[in-house]
């Protein structure tokens, strides 16, 4: 039987459970998922509780497993009928006034993994707009607000509660009604225990975003912190799930180890942080909404046209410096492509120095404002003394609330981090500032971010492209340092250049560049067996080296990393002699610049 889209709009958890495999198969065969509401692009209060919805984002935290009633019996006191119900794919169950749950027998408990997913940190405005245009369902605006309290019973249980207890309490609607009276009283006063920002826990400050708690039933889903995912699941938005409405401690019940702050943190209001009971998880290799399988396959063929547009625009914005533009293109398509033991290959931290900040104090920010139009995810961080001394860059475990408090460096892969060192003024770095500078250096050199668990530190792998903009050589390490050599004629008309670039970069050209930059990160690059020209050149370079111009294996590695990106940028998935010669020439010019510094403009 072919399921229409209408079936997915009306399917309930009960119906899905009856034939899960068939429903999943139908889900995979849908031509697109746009009609399944995406919470990122639609208000969750317009979505109905218990219907299918999607969420796309980054795994920010993982909580302890949650125990629930997978199967339980309900006894009807009037008809003496016994029904079997399930708590899978739901947080609550509708229990009639004359029904009681049997907590003593035929009760099957199970556990589900609970994770916090936040919308992708740094997702740029153009990408969000494309997402919204595809996924916003205008008819949902006419739906009634679903933040109304539902008449339900919570099926989530602590591990201790799930143990057999002959004196287990029967939950009826009458007792729920008493609790609802308390709920109504509490609802008048918002919680002063924790703030909205605390509950949302976004990595990047002052950036609008959304959060969702997902509940996963399949143990085979091997998700990790910072993974990008898209999930499909049944929405749970009953306001009674909020930690503010949890029953107060009862002298007859076993005391809870949770503080009030922890309870509210793990159970935020569903209107703020909805829940999704997941039926399918898709790990994302990228999050560019313009990239499809079709245009990704054709990218190598069509890459030269996109590269020409990008090179022209960047050369103009870098004040006529084509060499710097070539290195910047390599930086924008670079990513980590191999990890082996302690070795990470592919990182390409670029330091552009000698920026003309005397004439254009905001040059770095103006350059970033154009770059963010090209890349899918990015973040601009001015390296001021105040920022370094006050910002939380590293994620930290909060044991009071039993959660991972995010930091600015908790980013998903392929995020572009632009560090503006031109904003640094004289001042004293305190202990936090010194630690933050060290964290940035660690990220650049090793592509690892150290998470603080108070009693110990743990390193997490990252794949963040770091661009450092500075006047002199950066105080941070870099893989490639390119001093800018602006043309005098371009310096005089920079504001006009920015205006002309925005005019030149029409939507069609911009989209081709956006697809180009994402697709080249995903291309499988192979090393040819016939690299005799590389071997011969390296032997010659070593023979000409001396104390003033030493040549080491690190120099060969730097050349090979750059040659890989030079090849990919020109639509080639392997290295040939032409690209190798271009690479050598680029490095020769860069090294000459480093030896012949000129004063900043």
PDB file of N, CA and C in Angstrom, residues 280-327:
ATOM      1  N   UNK A 280      13.639   8.254  13.277  1.00  0.00           N
ATOM      2  CA  UNK A 280      14.732   8.146  12.301  1.00  0.00           C
ATOM      3  C   UNK A 280      15.740   9.266  12.534  1.00  0.00           C
ATOM      4  N   UNK A 281      17.031   8.891  12.489  1.00  0.00           N
ATOM      5  CA  UNK A 281      18.131   9.851  12.634  1.00  0.00           C
ATOM      6  C   UNK A 281      18.970   9.811  11.364  1.00  0.00           C
ATOM      7  N   UNK A 282      19.246  10.997  10.815  1.00  0.00           N
ATOM      8  CA  UNK A 282      20.131  11.078   9.660  1.00  0.00           C
ATOM      9  C   UNK A 282      21.321  11.953  10.032  1.00  0.00           C
ATOM     10  N   UNK A 283      22.527  11.352  10.016  1.00  0.00           N
ATOM     11  CA  UNK A 283      23.733  12.142  10.248  1.00  0.00           C
ATOM     12  C   UNK A 283      24.013  12.974   9.002  1.00  0.00           C
ATOM     13  N   UNK A 284      24.408  14.225   9.206  1.00  0.00           N
ATOM     14  CA  UNK A 284      24.642  15.133   8.087  1.00  0.00           C
ATOM     15  C   UNK A 284      26.135  15.328   7.862  1.00  0.00           C
ATOM     16  N   UNK A 285      26.555  15.196   6.610  1.00  0.00           N
ATOM     17  CA  UNK A 285      27.942  15.475   6.252  1.00  0.00           C
ATOM     18  C   UNK A 285      28.146  16.964   6.006  1.00  0.00           C
ATOM     19  N   UNK A 286      27.074  17.654   5.682  1.00  0.00           N
ATOM     20  CA  UNK A 286      27.122  19.099   5.479  1.00  0.00           C
ATOM     21  C   UNK A 286      25.731  19.644   5.754  1.00  0.00           C
ATOM     22  N   UNK A 287      25.619  20.968   5.814  1.00  0.00           N
ATOM     23  CA  UNK A 287      24.300  21.554   6.079  1.00  0.00           C
ATOM     24  C   UNK A 287      23.975  22.656   5.085  1.00  0.00           C
ATOM     25  N   UNK A 288      24.581  22.600   3.900  1.00  0.00           N
ATOM     26  CA  UNK A 288      24.303  23.592   2.867  1.00  0.00           C
ATOM     27  C   UNK A 288      23.020  23.205   2.141  1.00  0.00           C
ATOM     28  N   UNK A 289      21.947  23.982   2.280  1.00  0.00           N
ATOM     29  CA  UNK A 289      20.661  23.595   1.677  1.00  0.00           C
ATOM     30  C   UNK A 289      20.657  23.651   0.155  1.00  0.00           C
ATOM     31  N   UNK A 290      21.689  24.259  -0.436  1.00  0.00           N
ATOM     32  CA  UNK A 290      21.754  24.345  -1.898  1.00  0.00           C
ATOM     33  C   UNK A 290      22.388  23.106  -2.525  1.00  0.00           C
ATOM     34  N   UNK A 291      23.142  22.350  -1.736  1.00  0.00           N
ATOM     35  CA  UNK A 291      23.899  21.209  -2.282  1.00  0.00           C
ATOM     36  C   UNK A 291      23.009  19.980  -2.347  1.00  0.00           C
ATOM     37  N   UNK A 292      22.899  19.406  -3.536  1.00  0.00           N
ATOM     38  CA  UNK A 292      22.156  18.168  -3.743  1.00  0.00           C
ATOM     39  C   UNK A 292      23.109  17.123  -4.312  1.00  0.00           C
ATOM     40  N   UNK A 293      22.664  15.883  -4.345  1.00  0.00           N
ATOM     41  CA  UNK A 293      23.508  14.826  -4.923  1.00  0.00           C
ATOM     42  C   UNK A 293      23.849  15.140  -6.380  1.00  0.00           C
ATOM     43  N   UNK A 294      22.886  15.720  -7.093  1.00  0.00           N
ATOM     44  CA  UNK A 294      23.089  15.995  -8.521  1.00  0.00           C
ATOM     45  C   UNK A 294      24.162  17.059  -8.736  1.00  0.00           C
ATOM     46  N   UNK A 295      24.025  18.231  -8.072  1.00  0.00           N
ATOM     47  CA  UNK A 295      25.023  19.273  -8.331  1.00  0.00           C
ATOM     48  C   UNK A 295      26.365  18.977  -7.672  1.00  0.00           C
ATOM     49  N   UNK A 296      26.353  18.094  -6.683  1.00  0.00           N
ATOM     50  CA  UNK A 296      27.614  17.689  -6.071  1.00  0.00           C
ATOM     51  C   UNK A 296      28.442  16.845  -7.047  1.00  0.00           C
ATOM     52  N   UNK A 297      27.761  15.962  -7.789  1.00  0.00           N
ATOM     53  CA  UNK A 297      28.448  15.115  -8.772  1.00  0.00           C
ATOM     54  C   UNK A 297      29.047  15.947  -9.907  1.00  0.00           C
ATOM     55  N   UNK A 298      28.387  17.034 -10.278  1.00  0.00           N
ATOM     56  CA  UNK A 298      28.855  17.860 -11.392  1.00  0.00           C
ATOM     57  C   UNK A 298      29.845  18.942 -10.973  1.00  0.00           C
ATOM     58  N   UNK A 299      30.139  19.006  -9.657  1.00  0.00           N
ATOM     59  CA  UNK A 299      30.909  20.137  -9.170  1.00  0.00           C
ATOM     60  C   UNK A 299      32.299  20.203  -9.769  1.00  0.00           C
ATOM     61  N   UNK A 300      32.982  19.074  -9.896  1.00  0.00           N
ATOM     62  CA  UNK A 300      34.338  19.093 -10.438  1.00  0.00           C
ATOM     63  C   UNK A 300      34.355  19.637 -11.866  1.00  0.00           C
ATOM     64  N   UNK A 301      33.298  19.319 -12.616  1.00  0.00           N
ATOM     65  CA  UNK A 301      33.226  19.783 -14.006  1.00  0.00           C
ATOM     66  C   UNK A 301      32.964  21.287 -14.048  1.00  0.00           C
ATOM     67  N   UNK A 302      32.123  21.769 -13.142  1.00  0.00           N
ATOM     68  CA  UNK A 302      31.689  23.165 -13.191  1.00  0.00           C
ATOM     69  C   UNK A 302      32.476  24.075 -12.256  1.00  0.00           C
ATOM     70  N   UNK A 303      33.491  23.535 -11.575  1.00  0.00           N
ATOM     71  CA  UNK A 303      34.156  24.293 -10.521  1.00  0.00           C
ATOM     72  C   UNK A 303      34.929  25.501 -11.033  1.00  0.00           C
ATOM     73  N   UNK A 304      35.491  25.413 -12.237  1.00  0.00           N
ATOM     74  CA  UNK A 304      36.333  26.515 -12.715  1.00  0.00           C
ATOM     75  C   UNK A 304      35.564  27.824 -12.851  1.00  0.00           C
ATOM     76  N   UNK A 305      34.317  27.754 -13.297  1.00  0.00           N
ATOM     77  CA  UNK A 305      33.515  28.973 -13.447  1.00  0.00           C
ATOM     78  C   UNK A 305      33.271  29.620 -12.081  1.00  0.00           C
ATOM     79  N   UNK A 306      32.907  28.778 -11.092  1.00  0.00           N
ATOM     80  CA  UNK A 306      32.671  29.310  -9.744  1.00  0.00           C
ATOM     81  C   UNK A 306      33.958  29.876  -9.152  1.00  0.00           C
ATOM     82  N   UNK A 307      35.084  29.179  -9.405  1.00  0.00           N
ATOM     83  CA  UNK A 307      36.366  29.651  -8.878  1.00  0.00           C
ATOM     84  C   UNK A 307      36.740  30.996  -9.488  1.00  0.00           C
ATOM     85  N   UNK A 308      36.500  31.167 -10.771  1.00  0.00           N
ATOM     86  CA  UNK A 308      36.832  32.429 -11.433  1.00  0.00           C
ATOM     87  C   UNK A 308      36.060  33.599 -10.805  1.00  0.00           C
ATOM     88  N   UNK A 309      34.765  33.385 -10.552  1.00  0.00           N
ATOM     89  CA  UNK A 309      33.954  34.427  -9.908  1.00  0.00           C
ATOM     90  C   UNK A 309      34.498  34.746  -8.518  1.00  0.00           C
ATOM     91  N   UNK A 310      34.801  33.685  -7.750  1.00  0.00           N
ATOM     92  CA  UNK A 310      35.267  33.871  -6.378  1.00  0.00           C
ATOM     93  C   UNK A 310      36.631  34.555  -6.353  1.00  0.00           C
ATOM     94  N   UNK A 311      37.528  34.123  -7.238  1.00  0.00           N
ATOM     95  CA  UNK A 311      38.866  34.715  -7.283  1.00  0.00           C
ATOM     96  C   UNK A 311      38.790  36.204  -7.630  1.00  0.00           C
ATOM     97  N   UNK A 312      37.933  36.533  -8.566  1.00  0.00           N
ATOM     98  CA  UNK A 312      37.778  37.936  -8.965  1.00  0.00           C
ATOM     99  C   UNK A 312      37.272  38.783  -7.795  1.00  0.00           C
ATOM    100  N   UNK A 313      36.248  38.273  -7.099  1.00  0.00           N
ATOM    101  CA  UNK A 313      35.663  39.024  -5.978  1.00  0.00           C
ATOM    102  C   UNK A 313      36.665  39.179  -4.838  1.00  0.00           C
ATOM    103  N   UNK A 314      37.330  38.078  -4.467  1.00  0.00           N
ATOM    104  CA  UNK A 314      38.264  38.139  -3.338  1.00  0.00           C
ATOM    105  C   UNK A 314      39.487  38.992  -3.662  1.00  0.00           C
ATOM    106  N   UNK A 315      39.972  38.929  -4.901  1.00  0.00           N
ATOM    107  CA  UNK A 315      41.118  39.764  -5.293  1.00  0.00           C
ATOM    108  C   UNK A 315      40.782  41.239  -5.130  1.00  0.00           C
ATOM    109  N   UNK A 316      39.569  41.618  -5.541  1.00  0.00           N
ATOM    110  CA  UNK A 316      39.146  43.006  -5.383  1.00  0.00           C
ATOM    111  C   UNK A 316      39.041  43.383  -3.908  1.00  0.00           C
ATOM    112  N   UNK A 317      38.434  42.505  -3.101  1.00  0.00           N
ATOM    113  CA  UNK A 317      38.239  42.807  -1.677  1.00  0.00           C
ATOM    114  C   UNK A 317      39.558  42.813  -0.910  1.00  0.00           C
ATOM    115  N   UNK A 318      40.538  42.045  -1.407  1.00  0.00           N
ATOM    116  CA  UNK A 318      41.872  42.049  -0.802  1.00  0.00           C
ATOM    117  C   UNK A 318      42.765  43.077  -1.483  1.00  0.00           C
ATOM    118  N   UNK A 319      42.140  44.078  -2.046  1.00  0.00           N
ATOM    119  CA  UNK A 319      42.820  45.260  -2.578  1.00  0.00           C
ATOM    120  C   UNK A 319      43.809  44.932  -3.687  1.00  0.00           C
ATOM    121  N   UNK A 320      43.381  44.047  -4.588  1.00  0.00           N
ATOM    122  CA  UNK A 320      44.190  43.720  -5.758  1.00  0.00           C
ATOM    123  C   UNK A 320      45.230  42.643  -5.529  1.00  0.00           C
ATOM    124  N   UNK A 321      45.230  41.992  -4.357  1.00  0.00           N
ATOM    125  CA  UNK A 321      46.243  40.977  -4.018  1.00  0.00           C
ATOM    126  C   UNK A 321      45.741  39.587  -4.429  1.00  0.00           C
ATOM    127  N   UNK A 322      46.123  39.149  -5.634  1.00  0.00           N
ATOM    128  CA  UNK A 322      45.641  37.861  -6.139  1.00  0.00           C
ATOM    129  C   UNK A 322      46.242  36.682  -5.381  1.00  0.00           C
ATOM    130  N   UNK A 323      47.492  36.804  -4.934  1.00  0.00           N
ATOM    131  CA  UNK A 323      48.110  35.699  -4.183  1.00  0.00           C
ATOM    132  C   UNK A 323      47.337  35.445  -2.889  1.00  0.00           C
ATOM    133  N   UNK A 324      47.023  36.496  -2.158  1.00  0.00           N
ATOM    134  CA  UNK A 324      46.246  36.340  -0.926  1.00  0.00           C
ATOM    135  C   UNK A 324      44.874  35.745  -1.226  1.00  0.00           C
ATOM    136  N   UNK A 325      44.271  36.142  -2.350  1.00  0.00           N
ATOM    137  CA  UNK A 325      42.959  35.601  -2.738  1.00  0.00           C
ATOM    138  C   UNK A 325      43.052  34.100  -3.013  1.00  0.00           C
ATOM    139  N   UNK A 326      44.147  33.666  -3.657  1.00  0.00           N
ATOM    140  CA  UNK A 326      44.327  32.236  -3.943  1.00  0.00           C
ATOM    141  C   UNK A 326      44.454  31.438  -2.645  1.00  0.00           C
ATOM    142  N   UNK A 327      45.217  31.970  -1.684  1.00  0.00           N
ATOM    143  CA  UNK A 327      45.344  31.281  -0.397  1.00  0.00           C
ATOM    144  C   UNK A 327      44.021  31.266   0.355  1.00  0.00           C
TER     145      UNK A 327
END
